CSV table of N, CA and C in Angstrom, one decimal:
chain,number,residue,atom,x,y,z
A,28,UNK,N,-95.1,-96.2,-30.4
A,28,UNK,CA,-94.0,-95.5,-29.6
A,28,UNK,C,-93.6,-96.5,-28.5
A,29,UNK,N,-92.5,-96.7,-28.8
A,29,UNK,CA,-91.6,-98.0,-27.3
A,29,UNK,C,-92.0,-96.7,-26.0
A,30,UNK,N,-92.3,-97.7,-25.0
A,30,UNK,CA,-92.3,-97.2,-23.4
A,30,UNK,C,-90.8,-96.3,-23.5
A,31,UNK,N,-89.8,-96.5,-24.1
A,31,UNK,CA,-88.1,-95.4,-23.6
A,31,UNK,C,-88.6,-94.3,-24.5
A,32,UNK,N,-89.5,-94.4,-25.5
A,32,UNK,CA,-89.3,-93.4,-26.1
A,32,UNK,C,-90.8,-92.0,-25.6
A,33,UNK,N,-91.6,-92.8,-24.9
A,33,UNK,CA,-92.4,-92.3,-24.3
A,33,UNK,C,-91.9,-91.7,-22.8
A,34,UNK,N,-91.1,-92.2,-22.1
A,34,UNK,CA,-90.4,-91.7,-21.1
A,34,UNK,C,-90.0,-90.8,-21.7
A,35,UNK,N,-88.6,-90.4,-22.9
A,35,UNK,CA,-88.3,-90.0,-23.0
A,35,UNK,C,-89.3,-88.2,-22.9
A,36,UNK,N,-89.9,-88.7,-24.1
A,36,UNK,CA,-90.9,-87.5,-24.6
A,36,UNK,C,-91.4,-86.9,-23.4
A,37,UNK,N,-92.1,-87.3,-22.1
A,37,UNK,CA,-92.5,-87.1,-21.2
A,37,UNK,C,-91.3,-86.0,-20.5
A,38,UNK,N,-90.1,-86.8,-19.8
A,38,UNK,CA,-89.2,-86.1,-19.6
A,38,UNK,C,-88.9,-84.9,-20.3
A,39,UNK,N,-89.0,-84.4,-21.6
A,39,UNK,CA,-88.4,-83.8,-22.4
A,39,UNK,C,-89.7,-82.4,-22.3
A,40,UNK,N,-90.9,-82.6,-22.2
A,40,UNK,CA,-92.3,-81.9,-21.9
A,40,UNK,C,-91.9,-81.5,-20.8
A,41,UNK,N,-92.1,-82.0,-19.6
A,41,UNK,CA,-91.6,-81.8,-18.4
A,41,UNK,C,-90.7,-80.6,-18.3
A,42,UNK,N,-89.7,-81.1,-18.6
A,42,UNK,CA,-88.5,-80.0,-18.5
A,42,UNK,C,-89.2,-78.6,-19.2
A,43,UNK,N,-89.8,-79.0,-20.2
A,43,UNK,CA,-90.4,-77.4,-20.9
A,43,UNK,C,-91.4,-76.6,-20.0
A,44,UNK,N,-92.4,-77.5,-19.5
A,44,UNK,CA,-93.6,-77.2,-18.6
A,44,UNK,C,-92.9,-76.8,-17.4
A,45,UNK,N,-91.4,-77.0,-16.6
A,45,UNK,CA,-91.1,-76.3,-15.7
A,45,UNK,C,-90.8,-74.8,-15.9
A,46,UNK,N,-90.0,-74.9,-17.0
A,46,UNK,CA,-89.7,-73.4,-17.7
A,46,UNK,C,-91.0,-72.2,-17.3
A,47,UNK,N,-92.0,-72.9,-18.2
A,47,UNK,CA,-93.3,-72.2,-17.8
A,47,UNK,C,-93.9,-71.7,-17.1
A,48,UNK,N,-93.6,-72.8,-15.5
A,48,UNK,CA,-94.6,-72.8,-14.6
A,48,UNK,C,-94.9,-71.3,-14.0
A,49,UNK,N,-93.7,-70.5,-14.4
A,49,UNK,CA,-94.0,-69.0,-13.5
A,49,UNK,C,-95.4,-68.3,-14.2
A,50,UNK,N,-95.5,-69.0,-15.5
A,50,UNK,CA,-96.7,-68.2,-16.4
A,50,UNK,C,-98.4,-68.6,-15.5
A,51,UNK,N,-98.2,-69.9,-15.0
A,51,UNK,CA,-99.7,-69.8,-14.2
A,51,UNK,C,-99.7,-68.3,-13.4
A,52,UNK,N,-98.7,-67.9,-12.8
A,52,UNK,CA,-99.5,-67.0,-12.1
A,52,UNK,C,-100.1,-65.9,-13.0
A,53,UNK,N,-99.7,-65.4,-14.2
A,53,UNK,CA,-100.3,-64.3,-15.1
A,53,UNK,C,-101.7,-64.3,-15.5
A,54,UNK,N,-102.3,-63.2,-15.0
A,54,UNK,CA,-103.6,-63.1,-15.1
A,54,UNK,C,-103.8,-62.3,-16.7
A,55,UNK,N,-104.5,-63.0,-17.4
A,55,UNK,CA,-104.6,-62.4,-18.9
A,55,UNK,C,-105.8,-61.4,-18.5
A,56,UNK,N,-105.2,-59.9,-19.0
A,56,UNK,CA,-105.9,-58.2,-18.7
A,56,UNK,C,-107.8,-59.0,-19.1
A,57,UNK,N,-108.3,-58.0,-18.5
A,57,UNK,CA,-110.0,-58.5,-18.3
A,57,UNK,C,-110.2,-58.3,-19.7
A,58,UNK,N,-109.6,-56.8,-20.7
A,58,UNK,CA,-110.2,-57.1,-21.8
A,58,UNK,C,-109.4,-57.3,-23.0
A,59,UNK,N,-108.2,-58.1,-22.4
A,59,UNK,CA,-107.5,-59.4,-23.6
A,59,UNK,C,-106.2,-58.5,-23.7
A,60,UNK,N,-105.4,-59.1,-24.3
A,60,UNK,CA,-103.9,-58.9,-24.6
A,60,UNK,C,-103.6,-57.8,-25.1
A,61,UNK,N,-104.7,-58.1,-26.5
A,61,UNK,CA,-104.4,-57.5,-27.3
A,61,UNK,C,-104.4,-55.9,-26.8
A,62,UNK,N,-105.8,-55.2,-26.3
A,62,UNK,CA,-106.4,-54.0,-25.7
A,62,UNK,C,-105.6,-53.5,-25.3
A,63,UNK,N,-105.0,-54.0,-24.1
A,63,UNK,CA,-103.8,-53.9,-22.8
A,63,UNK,C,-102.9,-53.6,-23.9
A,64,UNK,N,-102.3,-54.4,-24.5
A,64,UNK,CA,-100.8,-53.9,-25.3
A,64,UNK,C,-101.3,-52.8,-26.2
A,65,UNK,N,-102.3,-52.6,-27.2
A,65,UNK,CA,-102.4,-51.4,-27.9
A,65,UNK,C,-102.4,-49.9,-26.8
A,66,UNK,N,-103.6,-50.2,-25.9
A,66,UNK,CA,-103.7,-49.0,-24.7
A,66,UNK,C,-102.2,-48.5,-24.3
A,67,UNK,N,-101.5,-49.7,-23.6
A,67,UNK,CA,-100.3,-49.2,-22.9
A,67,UNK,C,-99.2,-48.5,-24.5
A,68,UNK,N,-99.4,-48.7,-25.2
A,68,UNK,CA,-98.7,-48.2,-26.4
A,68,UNK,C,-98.9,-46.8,-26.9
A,69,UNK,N,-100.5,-46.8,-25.9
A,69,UNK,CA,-100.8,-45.4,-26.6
A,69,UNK,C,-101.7,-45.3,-28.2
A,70,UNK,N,-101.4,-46.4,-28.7
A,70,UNK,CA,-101.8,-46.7,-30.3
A,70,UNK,C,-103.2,-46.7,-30.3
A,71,UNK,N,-103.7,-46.2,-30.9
A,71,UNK,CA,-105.5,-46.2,-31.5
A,71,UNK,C,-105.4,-47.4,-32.2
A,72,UNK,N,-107.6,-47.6,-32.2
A,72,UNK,CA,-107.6,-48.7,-33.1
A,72,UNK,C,-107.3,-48.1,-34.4
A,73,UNK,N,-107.6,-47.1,-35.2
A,73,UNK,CA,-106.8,-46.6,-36.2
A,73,UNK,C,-105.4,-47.4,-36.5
A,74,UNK,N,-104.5,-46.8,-36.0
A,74,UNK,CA,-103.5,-47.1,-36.1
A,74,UNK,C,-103.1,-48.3,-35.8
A,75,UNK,N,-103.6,-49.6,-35.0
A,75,UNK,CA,-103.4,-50.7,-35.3
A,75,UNK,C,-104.3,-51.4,-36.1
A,76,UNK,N,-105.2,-50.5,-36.9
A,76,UNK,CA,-106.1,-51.4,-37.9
A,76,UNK,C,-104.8,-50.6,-39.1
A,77,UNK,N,-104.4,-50.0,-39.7
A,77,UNK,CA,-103.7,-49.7,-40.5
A,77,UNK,C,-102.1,-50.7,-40.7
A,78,UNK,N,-101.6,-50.9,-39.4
A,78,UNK,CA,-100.7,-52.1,-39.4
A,78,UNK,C,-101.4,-53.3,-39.8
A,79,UNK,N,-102.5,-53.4,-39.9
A,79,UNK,CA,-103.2,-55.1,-39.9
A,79,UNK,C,-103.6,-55.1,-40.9
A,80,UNK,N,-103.8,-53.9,-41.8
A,80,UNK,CA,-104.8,-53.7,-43.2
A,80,UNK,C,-106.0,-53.6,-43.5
A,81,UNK,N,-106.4,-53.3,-41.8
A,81,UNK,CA,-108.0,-53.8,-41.7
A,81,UNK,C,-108.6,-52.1,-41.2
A,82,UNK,N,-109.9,-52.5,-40.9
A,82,UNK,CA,-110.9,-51.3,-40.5
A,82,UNK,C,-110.7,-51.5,-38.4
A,83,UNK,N,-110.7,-49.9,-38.1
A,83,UNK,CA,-110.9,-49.9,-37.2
A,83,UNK,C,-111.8,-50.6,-36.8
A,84,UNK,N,-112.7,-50.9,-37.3
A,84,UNK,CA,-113.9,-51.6,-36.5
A,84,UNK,C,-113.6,-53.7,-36.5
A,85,UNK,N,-112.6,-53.7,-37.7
A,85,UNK,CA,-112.3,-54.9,-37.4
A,85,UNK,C,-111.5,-55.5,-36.6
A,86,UNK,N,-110.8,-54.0,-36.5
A,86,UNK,CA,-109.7,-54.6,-34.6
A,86,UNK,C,-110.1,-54.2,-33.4
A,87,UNK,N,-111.8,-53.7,-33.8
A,87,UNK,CA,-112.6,-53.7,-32.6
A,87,UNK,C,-112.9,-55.5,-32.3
A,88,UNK,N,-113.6,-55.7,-33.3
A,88,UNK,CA,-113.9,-56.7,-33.6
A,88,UNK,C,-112.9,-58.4,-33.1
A,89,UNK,N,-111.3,-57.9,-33.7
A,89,UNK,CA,-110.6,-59.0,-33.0
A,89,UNK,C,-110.7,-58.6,-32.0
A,90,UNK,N,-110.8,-57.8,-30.8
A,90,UNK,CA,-110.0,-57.2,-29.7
A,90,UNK,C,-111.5,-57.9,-28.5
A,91,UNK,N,-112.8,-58.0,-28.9
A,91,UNK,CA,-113.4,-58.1,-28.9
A,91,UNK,C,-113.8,-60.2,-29.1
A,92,UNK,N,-113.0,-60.6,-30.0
A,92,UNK,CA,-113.1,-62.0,-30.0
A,92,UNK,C,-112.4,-62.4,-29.3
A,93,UNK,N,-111.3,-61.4,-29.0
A,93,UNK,CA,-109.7,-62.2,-27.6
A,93,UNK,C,-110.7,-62.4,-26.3
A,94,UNK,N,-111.3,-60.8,-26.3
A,94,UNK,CA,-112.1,-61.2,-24.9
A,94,UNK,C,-112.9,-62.0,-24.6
A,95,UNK,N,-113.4,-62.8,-25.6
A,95,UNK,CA,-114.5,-63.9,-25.4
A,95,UNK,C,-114.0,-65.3,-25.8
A,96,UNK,N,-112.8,-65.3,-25.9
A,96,UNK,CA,-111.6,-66.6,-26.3
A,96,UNK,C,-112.7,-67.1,-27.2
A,97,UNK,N,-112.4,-66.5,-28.5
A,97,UNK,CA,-113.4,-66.9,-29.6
A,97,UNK,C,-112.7,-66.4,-31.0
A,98,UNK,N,-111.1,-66.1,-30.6
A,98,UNK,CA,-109.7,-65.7,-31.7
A,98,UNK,C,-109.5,-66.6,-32.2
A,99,UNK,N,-109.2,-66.9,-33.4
A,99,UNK,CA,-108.4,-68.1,-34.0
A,99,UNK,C,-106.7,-67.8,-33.6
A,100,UNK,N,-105.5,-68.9,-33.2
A,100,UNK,CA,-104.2,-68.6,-33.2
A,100,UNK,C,-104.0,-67.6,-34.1
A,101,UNK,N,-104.4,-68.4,-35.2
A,101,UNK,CA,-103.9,-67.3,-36.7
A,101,UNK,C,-104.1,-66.1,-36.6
A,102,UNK,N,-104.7,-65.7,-36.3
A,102,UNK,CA,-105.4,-64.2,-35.8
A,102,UNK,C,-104.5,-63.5,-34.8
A,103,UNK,N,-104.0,-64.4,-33.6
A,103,UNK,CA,-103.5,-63.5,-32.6
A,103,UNK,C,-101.9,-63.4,-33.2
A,104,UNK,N,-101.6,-64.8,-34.2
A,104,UNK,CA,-100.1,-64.4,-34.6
A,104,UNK,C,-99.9,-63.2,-35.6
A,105,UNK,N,-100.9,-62.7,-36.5
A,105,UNK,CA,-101.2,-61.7,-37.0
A,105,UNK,C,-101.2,-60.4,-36.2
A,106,UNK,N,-101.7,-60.3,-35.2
A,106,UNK,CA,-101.7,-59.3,-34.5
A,106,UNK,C,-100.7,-59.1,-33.9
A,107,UNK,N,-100.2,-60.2,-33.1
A,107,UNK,CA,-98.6,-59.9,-32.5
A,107,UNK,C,-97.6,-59.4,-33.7
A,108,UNK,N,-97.4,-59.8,-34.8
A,108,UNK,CA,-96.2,-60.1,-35.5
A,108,UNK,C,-96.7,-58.3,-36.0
A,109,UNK,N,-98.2,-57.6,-35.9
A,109,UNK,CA,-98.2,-56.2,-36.5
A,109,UNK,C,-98.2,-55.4,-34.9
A,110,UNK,N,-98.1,-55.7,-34.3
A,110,UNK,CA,-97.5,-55.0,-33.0
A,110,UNK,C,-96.1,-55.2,-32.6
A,111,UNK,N,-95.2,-55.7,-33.0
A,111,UNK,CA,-93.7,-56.2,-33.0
A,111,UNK,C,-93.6,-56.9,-32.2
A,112,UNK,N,-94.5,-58.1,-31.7
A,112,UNK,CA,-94.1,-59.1,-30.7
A,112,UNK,C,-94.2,-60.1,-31.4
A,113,UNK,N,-94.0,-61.1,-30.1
A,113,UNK,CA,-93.5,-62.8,-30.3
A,113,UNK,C,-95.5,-63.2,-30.0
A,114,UNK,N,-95.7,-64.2,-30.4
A,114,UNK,CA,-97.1,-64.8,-30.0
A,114,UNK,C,-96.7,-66.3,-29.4
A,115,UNK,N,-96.8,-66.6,-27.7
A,115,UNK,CA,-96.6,-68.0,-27.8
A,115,UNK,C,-97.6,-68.9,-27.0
A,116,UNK,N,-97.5,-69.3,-27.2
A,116,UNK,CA,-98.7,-70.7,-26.3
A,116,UNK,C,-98.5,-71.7,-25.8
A,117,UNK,N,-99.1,-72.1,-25.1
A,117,UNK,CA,-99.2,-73.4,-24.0
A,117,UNK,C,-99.8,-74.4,-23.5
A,118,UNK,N,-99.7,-75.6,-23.3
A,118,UNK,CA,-100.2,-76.3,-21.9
A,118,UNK,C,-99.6,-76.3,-21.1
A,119,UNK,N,-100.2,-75.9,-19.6
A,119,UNK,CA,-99.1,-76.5,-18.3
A,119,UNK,C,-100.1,-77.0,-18.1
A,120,UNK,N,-99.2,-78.5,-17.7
A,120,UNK,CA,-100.5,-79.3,-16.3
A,120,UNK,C,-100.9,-78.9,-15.4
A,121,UNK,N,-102.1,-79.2,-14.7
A,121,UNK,CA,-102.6,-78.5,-13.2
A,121,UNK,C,-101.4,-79.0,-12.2
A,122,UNK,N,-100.8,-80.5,-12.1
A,122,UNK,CA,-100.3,-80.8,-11.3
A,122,UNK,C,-98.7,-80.9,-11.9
A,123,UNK,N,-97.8,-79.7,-12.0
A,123,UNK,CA,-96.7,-79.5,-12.3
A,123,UNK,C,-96.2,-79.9,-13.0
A,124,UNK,N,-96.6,-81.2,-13.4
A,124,UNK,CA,-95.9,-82.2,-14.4
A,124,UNK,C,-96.6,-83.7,-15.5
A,125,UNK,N,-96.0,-83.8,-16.2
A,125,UNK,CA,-97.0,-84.8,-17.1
A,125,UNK,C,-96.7,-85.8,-15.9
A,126,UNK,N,-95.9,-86.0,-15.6
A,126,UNK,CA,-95.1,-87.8,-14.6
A,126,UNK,C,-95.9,-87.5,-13.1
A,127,UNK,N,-96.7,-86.3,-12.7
A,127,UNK,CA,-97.1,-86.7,-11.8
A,127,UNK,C,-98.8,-86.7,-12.1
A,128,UNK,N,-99.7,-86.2,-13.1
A,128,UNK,CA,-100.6,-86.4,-14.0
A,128,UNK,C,-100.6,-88.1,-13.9
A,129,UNK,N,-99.3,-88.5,-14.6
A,129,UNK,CA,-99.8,-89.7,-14.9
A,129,UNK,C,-99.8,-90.8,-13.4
A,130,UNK,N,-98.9,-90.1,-12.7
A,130,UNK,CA,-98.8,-90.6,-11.7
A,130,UNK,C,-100.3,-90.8,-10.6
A,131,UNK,N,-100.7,-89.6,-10.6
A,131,UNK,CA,-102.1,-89.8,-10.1
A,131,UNK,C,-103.6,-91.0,-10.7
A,132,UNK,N,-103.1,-90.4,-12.1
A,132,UNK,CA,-103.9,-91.3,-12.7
A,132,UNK,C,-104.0,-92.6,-12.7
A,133,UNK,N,-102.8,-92.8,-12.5
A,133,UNK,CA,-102.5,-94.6,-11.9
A,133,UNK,C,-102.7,-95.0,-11.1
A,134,UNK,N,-102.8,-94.1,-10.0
A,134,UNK,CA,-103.2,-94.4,-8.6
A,134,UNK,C,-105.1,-94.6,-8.2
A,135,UNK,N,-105.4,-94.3,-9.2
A,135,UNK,CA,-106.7,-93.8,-9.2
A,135,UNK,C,-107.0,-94.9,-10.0
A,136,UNK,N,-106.4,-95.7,-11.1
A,136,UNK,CA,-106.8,-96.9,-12.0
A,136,UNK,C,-106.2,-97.9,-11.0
A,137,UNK,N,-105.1,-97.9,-10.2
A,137,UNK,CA,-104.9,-99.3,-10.0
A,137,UNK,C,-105.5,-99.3,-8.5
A,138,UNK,N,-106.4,-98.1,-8.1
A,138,UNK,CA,-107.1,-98.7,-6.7
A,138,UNK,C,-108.3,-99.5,-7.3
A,139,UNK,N,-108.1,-98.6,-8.5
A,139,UNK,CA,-109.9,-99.5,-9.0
A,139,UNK,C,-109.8,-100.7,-9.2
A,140,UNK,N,-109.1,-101.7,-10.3
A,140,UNK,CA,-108.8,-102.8,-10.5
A,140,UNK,C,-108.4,-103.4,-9.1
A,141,UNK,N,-107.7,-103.2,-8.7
A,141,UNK,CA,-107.1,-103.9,-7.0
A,141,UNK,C,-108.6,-104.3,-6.2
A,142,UNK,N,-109.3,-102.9,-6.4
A,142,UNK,CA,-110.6,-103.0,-5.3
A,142,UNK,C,-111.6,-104.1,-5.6
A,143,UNK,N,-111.7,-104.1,-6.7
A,143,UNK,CA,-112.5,-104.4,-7.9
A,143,UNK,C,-112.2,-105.9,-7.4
A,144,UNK,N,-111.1,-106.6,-7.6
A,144,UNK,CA,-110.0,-108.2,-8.1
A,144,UNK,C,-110.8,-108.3,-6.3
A,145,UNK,N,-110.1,-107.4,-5.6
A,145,UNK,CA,-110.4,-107.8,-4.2
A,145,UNK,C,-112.0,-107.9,-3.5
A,146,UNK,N,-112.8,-107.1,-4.4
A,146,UNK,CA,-114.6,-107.5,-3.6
A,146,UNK,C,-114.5,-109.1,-4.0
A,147,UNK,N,-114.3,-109.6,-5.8
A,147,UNK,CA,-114.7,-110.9,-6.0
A,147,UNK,C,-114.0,-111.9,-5.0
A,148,UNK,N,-113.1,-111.7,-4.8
A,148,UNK,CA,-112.2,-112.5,-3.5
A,148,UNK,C,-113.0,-112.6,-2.2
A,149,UNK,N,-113.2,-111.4,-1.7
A,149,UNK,CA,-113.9,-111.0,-0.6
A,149,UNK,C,-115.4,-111.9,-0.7
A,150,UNK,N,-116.5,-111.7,-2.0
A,150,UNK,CA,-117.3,-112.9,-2.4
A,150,UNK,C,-117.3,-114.3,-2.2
A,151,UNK,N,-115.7,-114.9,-2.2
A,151,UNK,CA,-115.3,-115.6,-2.5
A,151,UNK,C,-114.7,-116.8,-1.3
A,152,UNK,N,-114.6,-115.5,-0.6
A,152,UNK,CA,-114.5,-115.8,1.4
A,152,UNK,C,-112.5,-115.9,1.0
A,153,UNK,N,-112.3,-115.1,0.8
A,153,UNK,CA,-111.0,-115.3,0.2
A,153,UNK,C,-110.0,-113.8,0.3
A,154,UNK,N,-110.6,-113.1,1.4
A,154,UNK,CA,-110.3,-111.8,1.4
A,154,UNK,C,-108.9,-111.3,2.2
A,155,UNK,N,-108.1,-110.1,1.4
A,155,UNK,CA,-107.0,-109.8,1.3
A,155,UNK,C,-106.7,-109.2,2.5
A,156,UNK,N,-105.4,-109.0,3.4
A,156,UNK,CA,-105.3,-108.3,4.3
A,156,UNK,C,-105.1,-106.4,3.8
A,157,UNK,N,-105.1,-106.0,4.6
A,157,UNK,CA,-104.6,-104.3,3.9
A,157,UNK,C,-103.6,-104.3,3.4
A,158,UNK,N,-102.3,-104.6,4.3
A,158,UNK,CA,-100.8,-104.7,3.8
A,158,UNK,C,-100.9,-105.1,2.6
A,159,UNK,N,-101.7,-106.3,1.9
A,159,UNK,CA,-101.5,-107.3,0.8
A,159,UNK,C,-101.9,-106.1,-0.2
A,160,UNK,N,-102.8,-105.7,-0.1
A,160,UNK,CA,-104.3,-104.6,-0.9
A,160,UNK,C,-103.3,-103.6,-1.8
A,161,UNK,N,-102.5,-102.7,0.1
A,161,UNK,CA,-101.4,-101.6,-0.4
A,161,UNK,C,-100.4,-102.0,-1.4
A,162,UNK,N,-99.5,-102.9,-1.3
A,162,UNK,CA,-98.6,-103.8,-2.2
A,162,UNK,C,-98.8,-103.7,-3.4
A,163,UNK,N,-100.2,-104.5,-3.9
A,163,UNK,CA,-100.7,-105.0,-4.8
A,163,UNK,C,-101.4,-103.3,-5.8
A,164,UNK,N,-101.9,-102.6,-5.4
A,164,UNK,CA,-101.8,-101.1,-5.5
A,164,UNK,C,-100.7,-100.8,-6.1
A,165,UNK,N,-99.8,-100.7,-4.9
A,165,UNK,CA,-98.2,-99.9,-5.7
A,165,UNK,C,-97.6,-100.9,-6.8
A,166,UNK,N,-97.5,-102.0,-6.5
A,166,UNK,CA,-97.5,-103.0,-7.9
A,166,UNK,C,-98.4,-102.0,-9.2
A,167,UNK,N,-99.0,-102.4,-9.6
A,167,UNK,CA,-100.2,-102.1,-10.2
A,167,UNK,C,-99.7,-100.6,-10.8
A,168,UNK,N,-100.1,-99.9,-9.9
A,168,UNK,CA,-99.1,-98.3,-10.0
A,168,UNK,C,-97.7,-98.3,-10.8
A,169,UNK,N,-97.3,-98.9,-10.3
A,169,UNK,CA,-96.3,-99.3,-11.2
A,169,UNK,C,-95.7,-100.0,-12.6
A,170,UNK,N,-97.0,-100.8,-12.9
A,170,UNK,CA,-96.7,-101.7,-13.8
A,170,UNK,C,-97.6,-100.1,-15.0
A,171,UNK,N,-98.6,-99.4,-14.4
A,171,UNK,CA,-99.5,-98.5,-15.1
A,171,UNK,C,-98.2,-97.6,-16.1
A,172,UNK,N,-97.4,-96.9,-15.1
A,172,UNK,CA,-96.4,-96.0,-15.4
A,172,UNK,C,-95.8,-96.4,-16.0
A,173,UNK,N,-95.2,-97.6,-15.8
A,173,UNK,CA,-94.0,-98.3,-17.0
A,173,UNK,C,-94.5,-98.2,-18.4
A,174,UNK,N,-96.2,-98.2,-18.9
A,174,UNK,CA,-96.8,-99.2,-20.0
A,174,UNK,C,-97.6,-97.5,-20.2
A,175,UNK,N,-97.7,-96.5,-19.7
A,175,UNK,CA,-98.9,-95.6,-19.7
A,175,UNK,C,-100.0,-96.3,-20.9
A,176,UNK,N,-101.0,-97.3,-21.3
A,176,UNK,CA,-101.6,-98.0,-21.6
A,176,UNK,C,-102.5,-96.9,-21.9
A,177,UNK,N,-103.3,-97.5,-23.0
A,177,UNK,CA,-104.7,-96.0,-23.3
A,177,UNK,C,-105.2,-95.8,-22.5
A,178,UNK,N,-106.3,-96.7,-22.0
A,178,UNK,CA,-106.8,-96.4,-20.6
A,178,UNK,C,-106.7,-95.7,-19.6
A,179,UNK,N,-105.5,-95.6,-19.7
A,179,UNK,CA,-105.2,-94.5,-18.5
A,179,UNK,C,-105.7,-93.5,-18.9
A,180,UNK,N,-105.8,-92.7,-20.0
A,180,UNK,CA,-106.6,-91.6,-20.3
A,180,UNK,C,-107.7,-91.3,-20.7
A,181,UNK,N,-108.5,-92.6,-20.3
A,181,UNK,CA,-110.0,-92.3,-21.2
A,181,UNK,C,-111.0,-92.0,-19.9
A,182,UNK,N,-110.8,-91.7,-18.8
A,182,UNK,CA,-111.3,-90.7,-18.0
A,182,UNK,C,-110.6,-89.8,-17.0
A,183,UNK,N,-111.0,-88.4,-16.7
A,183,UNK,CA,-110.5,-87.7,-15.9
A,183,UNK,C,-110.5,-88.2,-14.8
A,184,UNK,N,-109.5,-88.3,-13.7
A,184,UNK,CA,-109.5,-88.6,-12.3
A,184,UNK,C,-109.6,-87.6,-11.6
């Protein structure tokens, strides 16, 4: 994938993950979606085991795997689609956005390399002023974001 077409993709996630963002604040019910929506409906597990084809005891059973996030998707699209809803899902990033994700992450790889280039210098009696350090940083930061390179993701920052 060319770097425009990874911008691209990025921008294009972004824009979705804003859409989203109001969904962080939703607290999923203590004992799962599913419970909450049959309860508030009034519906027994009878009666949503008969939409499902199953035994009451096996929509104890899913209702019971939601609450231990131990459901297969398949399972909850099943359930939604026999309760008349939509089933949808997500990633949001912690930090609002993929471009500031990666943004951090770069900041966090190019102090290391910078720091790193700069002790052997410093060994070397050859050591950098700050101004030079910062520069060379935002350089670096920059060259990361242009290239998002694998590395950038092979540890959490």
């Amino acid at each position: 994938m060319t770097n425009l077409n990874k911008r691209l993709l990025i921008e294009q996630l972004d824009r979705k993950f804003s859409e989203l963002s109001s969904l962080k604040e939703i607290e999923v019910p203590a004992n799962g979606w599913i419970k909450a929506i049959r309860t508030a409906m009034n519906m027994s597990l009878v009666q949503l085991a008969k939409r499902l084809k199953k035994t009451s005891v096996s929509v104890r059973e899913i209702e019971e795997r939601e609450r231990n996030k131990s459901i297969t998707l398949k399972k909850l699209i099943e359930v939604a689609k026999a309760l008349d809803l939509q089933f949808i899902y997500a990633f949001i990033p912690r930090d609002s956005s993929l471009e500031k994700m990666i943004e951090k992450r770069a900041q966090h790889v190019a102090r290391e390399i910078v720091m790193r280039t700069s002790q052997t210098m410093k060994l070397e009696n050859q050591e950098n002023r700050e101004e030079r350090l910062r520069k060379a940083i935002e350089d670096r930061v920059e060259h990361i974001k242009q290239e998002i390179p694998k590395y950038l993701c092979t540890q959490v920052g």
